[in-house]
XYZ file of C-alpha atoms in Angstrom:
238
model
C 0.000 0.000 0.000
C 1.443 3.389 -0.991
C 1.929 6.119 1.589
C 0.563 9.597 0.882
C 2.661 12.123 2.829
C 0.141 14.902 2.196
C -2.731 12.977 3.766
C -0.539 12.041 6.733
C 0.357 15.689 7.323
C -3.325 16.631 7.290
C -4.006 13.926 9.855
C -1.205 15.210 12.070
C -2.404 18.800 11.840
C -5.968 17.770 12.773
C -5.974 15.479 15.832
C -9.772 15.172 15.811
C -11.834 14.039 12.821
C -14.179 16.345 10.971
C -17.746 16.084 12.394
C -19.875 13.595 10.502
C -23.089 15.542 11.202
C -23.916 19.237 11.379
C -25.324 18.942 14.920
C -22.744 16.496 16.253
C -21.978 17.223 19.918
C -18.489 16.815 21.326
C -15.945 18.128 23.810
C -12.424 16.756 23.385
C -8.945 18.209 23.601
C -5.196 17.887 24.095
C -3.161 18.681 27.205
C 0.622 18.391 27.271
C 2.083 17.490 30.647
C 2.967 14.765 33.144
C 0.309 12.564 34.683
C 0.983 11.959 38.383
C -1.308 9.299 39.891
C -2.316 9.092 43.515
C -0.242 6.750 45.640
C -2.929 4.078 45.984
C -5.062 4.761 42.885
C -3.420 4.848 39.469
C -6.716 5.881 37.882
C -6.882 9.138 39.879
C -4.302 11.903 39.874
C -3.310 15.219 38.363
C -1.775 16.520 35.156
C 1.100 18.936 35.687
C 0.985 20.884 32.447
C 3.965 22.281 30.592
C 2.860 25.821 31.493
C 2.710 25.165 35.237
C -1.005 24.478 35.764
C -2.347 21.597 37.847
C -5.485 19.856 36.593
C -7.409 17.100 38.372
C -7.571 14.031 36.149
C -8.784 10.456 35.943
C -7.800 7.613 33.609
C -10.642 5.942 31.753
C -10.477 2.196 31.203
C -9.470 2.287 27.547
C -6.121 3.955 28.317
C -5.290 2.204 31.600
C -3.400 -0.688 29.981
C -1.373 1.729 27.852
C -0.308 3.709 30.906
C 0.648 0.625 32.908
C 2.611 -1.214 30.221
C 3.992 1.276 27.715
C 4.278 4.828 29.043
C 6.984 6.444 31.138
C 5.012 8.677 33.488
C 8.119 10.698 34.311
C 7.956 12.166 30.799
C 5.473 14.627 29.347
C 2.815 13.255 27.039
C 0.219 14.854 24.815
C -2.890 13.527 26.525
C -6.233 13.233 24.748
C -8.899 14.273 27.257
C -12.584 14.896 27.713
C -12.789 18.240 29.559
C -15.216 19.032 32.345
C -15.626 22.424 34.004
C -17.311 23.960 37.011
C -19.660 26.899 36.546
C -17.573 28.986 38.962
C -14.393 28.138 37.040
C -11.704 25.479 36.997
C -11.551 22.267 35.004
C -11.197 18.511 35.284
C -9.878 16.087 32.652
C -10.879 12.539 31.769
C -7.877 10.968 30.009
C -8.864 8.730 27.098
C -5.623 8.394 25.138
C -2.228 9.711 24.066
C -1.701 11.484 20.762
C 1.644 11.016 19.053
C 1.742 12.696 15.651
C 5.438 11.859 15.274
C 4.579 8.180 15.717
C 1.840 8.376 13.101
C 4.412 9.493 10.525
C 7.194 7.152 11.634
C 5.047 4.029 11.416
C 5.112 4.374 7.627
C 8.925 4.636 7.539
C 8.890 8.382 6.873
C 12.017 10.134 8.174
C 10.887 13.767 7.937
C 11.303 16.032 10.946
C 8.444 16.030 13.482
C 5.713 18.484 12.565
C 4.816 21.326 14.956
C 2.035 20.275 17.298
C -0.602 22.659 18.605
C -0.815 21.991 22.326
C -3.822 22.486 24.571
C -6.242 22.548 21.666
C -9.908 21.691 22.240
C -12.872 21.115 19.951
C -16.244 21.916 21.535
C -19.559 21.556 19.723
C -22.919 22.061 21.404
C -25.839 24.301 22.320
C -25.253 27.536 24.253
C -27.820 27.399 27.078
C -26.559 30.346 29.141
C -24.614 33.499 28.357
C -23.188 36.146 30.685
C -22.192 39.195 28.671
C -20.997 41.028 31.785
C -18.652 38.256 32.925
C -17.774 37.123 29.407
C -18.584 33.413 29.428
C -21.107 30.888 28.118
C -22.350 27.484 29.220
C -22.468 24.934 26.423
C -24.646 21.838 26.722
C -22.911 18.723 25.430
C -25.086 15.686 24.841
C -23.164 12.435 25.120
C -23.630 9.645 22.611
C -26.475 7.308 23.507
C -25.403 3.860 24.658
C -27.292 0.605 24.320
C -30.289 0.398 26.665
C -29.217 3.650 28.371
C -30.606 7.139 27.779
C -28.205 9.791 26.533
C -26.722 12.092 29.168
C -25.802 15.755 28.956
C -23.475 18.073 30.829
C -22.556 21.769 30.673
C -19.131 23.129 29.806
C -18.038 26.650 30.710
C -16.140 28.586 28.029
C -14.665 32.023 28.704
C -14.132 34.652 26.021
C -15.888 36.736 23.403
C -18.999 35.165 21.867
C -21.707 37.031 19.887
C -24.365 38.557 22.149
C -27.200 36.444 20.717
C -25.476 33.072 21.128
C -28.079 31.462 23.374
C -30.305 28.625 22.086
C -28.037 28.102 19.091
C -25.630 25.338 18.139
C -21.976 26.413 17.893
C -18.643 24.966 16.840
C -15.871 26.361 19.086
C -12.117 26.188 18.729
C -10.812 26.496 22.279
C -7.468 26.960 24.018
C -6.623 26.205 27.622
C -5.421 29.079 29.800
C -4.296 27.559 33.090
C -7.356 25.648 34.287
C -9.825 27.651 32.179
C -11.050 27.114 28.627
C -10.865 30.194 26.387
C -12.837 30.589 23.145
C -10.590 31.308 20.170
C -12.945 30.924 17.233
C -16.741 30.613 17.586
C -18.656 29.445 14.520
C -22.441 29.503 14.359
C -23.957 26.262 13.037
C -27.740 26.336 13.481
C -30.680 27.563 15.554
C -31.863 24.807 17.869
C -35.404 23.577 17.132
C -37.970 24.385 19.791
C -39.490 21.544 21.779
C -43.243 21.008 21.271
C -45.339 22.589 24.064
C -46.630 20.322 26.790
C -49.804 21.208 28.669
C -53.509 20.617 29.094
C -54.248 22.080 25.703
C -51.868 19.799 23.819
C -53.487 17.538 21.257
C -53.489 13.795 21.668
C -53.281 11.321 18.892
C -56.360 9.076 18.485
C -56.175 6.041 20.712
C -53.765 7.623 23.231
C -54.307 8.945 26.712
C -56.573 7.615 29.508
C -59.773 5.793 28.601
C -63.088 6.000 30.466
C -66.157 3.697 30.384
C -69.003 4.972 28.188
C -71.738 6.911 29.947
C -75.158 5.266 30.357
C -77.659 6.873 27.972
C -80.371 8.976 29.583
C -84.012 8.592 28.520
C -85.655 11.148 26.296
C -86.972 14.115 28.230
C -84.549 13.387 31.039
C -84.610 17.023 32.111
C -88.153 16.402 33.512
C -87.629 12.769 34.403
C -87.976 11.714 38.030
C -86.782 8.224 38.830
C -89.422 6.007 40.483
C -89.199 5.397 44.185
C -89.250 1.724 45.123
C -91.018 1.074 48.453
C -90.791 -2.230 50.138
C -94.125 -3.901 50.869
C -95.082 -4.221 54.554
C -94.426 -7.496 56.205
C -97.547 -9.639 56.853
């Protein structure tokens, strides 16, 4: 199989694939630093970033074997993470992998110099559900992919920075950079207005055959407005 250097370079420059759908949710990014696990729990620890920040982190199952058998934790890695944030600020990282663009090129026998890697890059796609113009931040709802026999879950991600004033209730594609333990918007791109949910209330229409059923009422005799039911008296005992 022939090796196309141009396509490999494009893959290296873009660590995350192009969205397959216009309204595809996601929140994923890169953090360069050293992962330092807790003494008794390798799956919990911190990432000491190359710019001096400390970020709480956990290892998800898919990367645990890689960390135990193949990685030198004394060295910096370019970690692939799912970011989480608190509304008051600060972030948390779920580590799902390690990105090695140099390795992607070398595996095909290419001997070119390593390409420059953009560190601390994040791709965030979702609906803006809250916007504070005064404080300069938005909350973006990210809906996770639905799993078998489990309903889809959603969470909110805080992004700081300049976003158009009318961003709420719209779907956006954000390019984001990490500043310490905060996520800063670099490039917001409007995608679509979110469709409104159908109203729910007493006046909502039901489809035929749905909703509660009641037994049919007993028909009343003609002229029932003047009808007096007969009184049944028991006959006296002999």
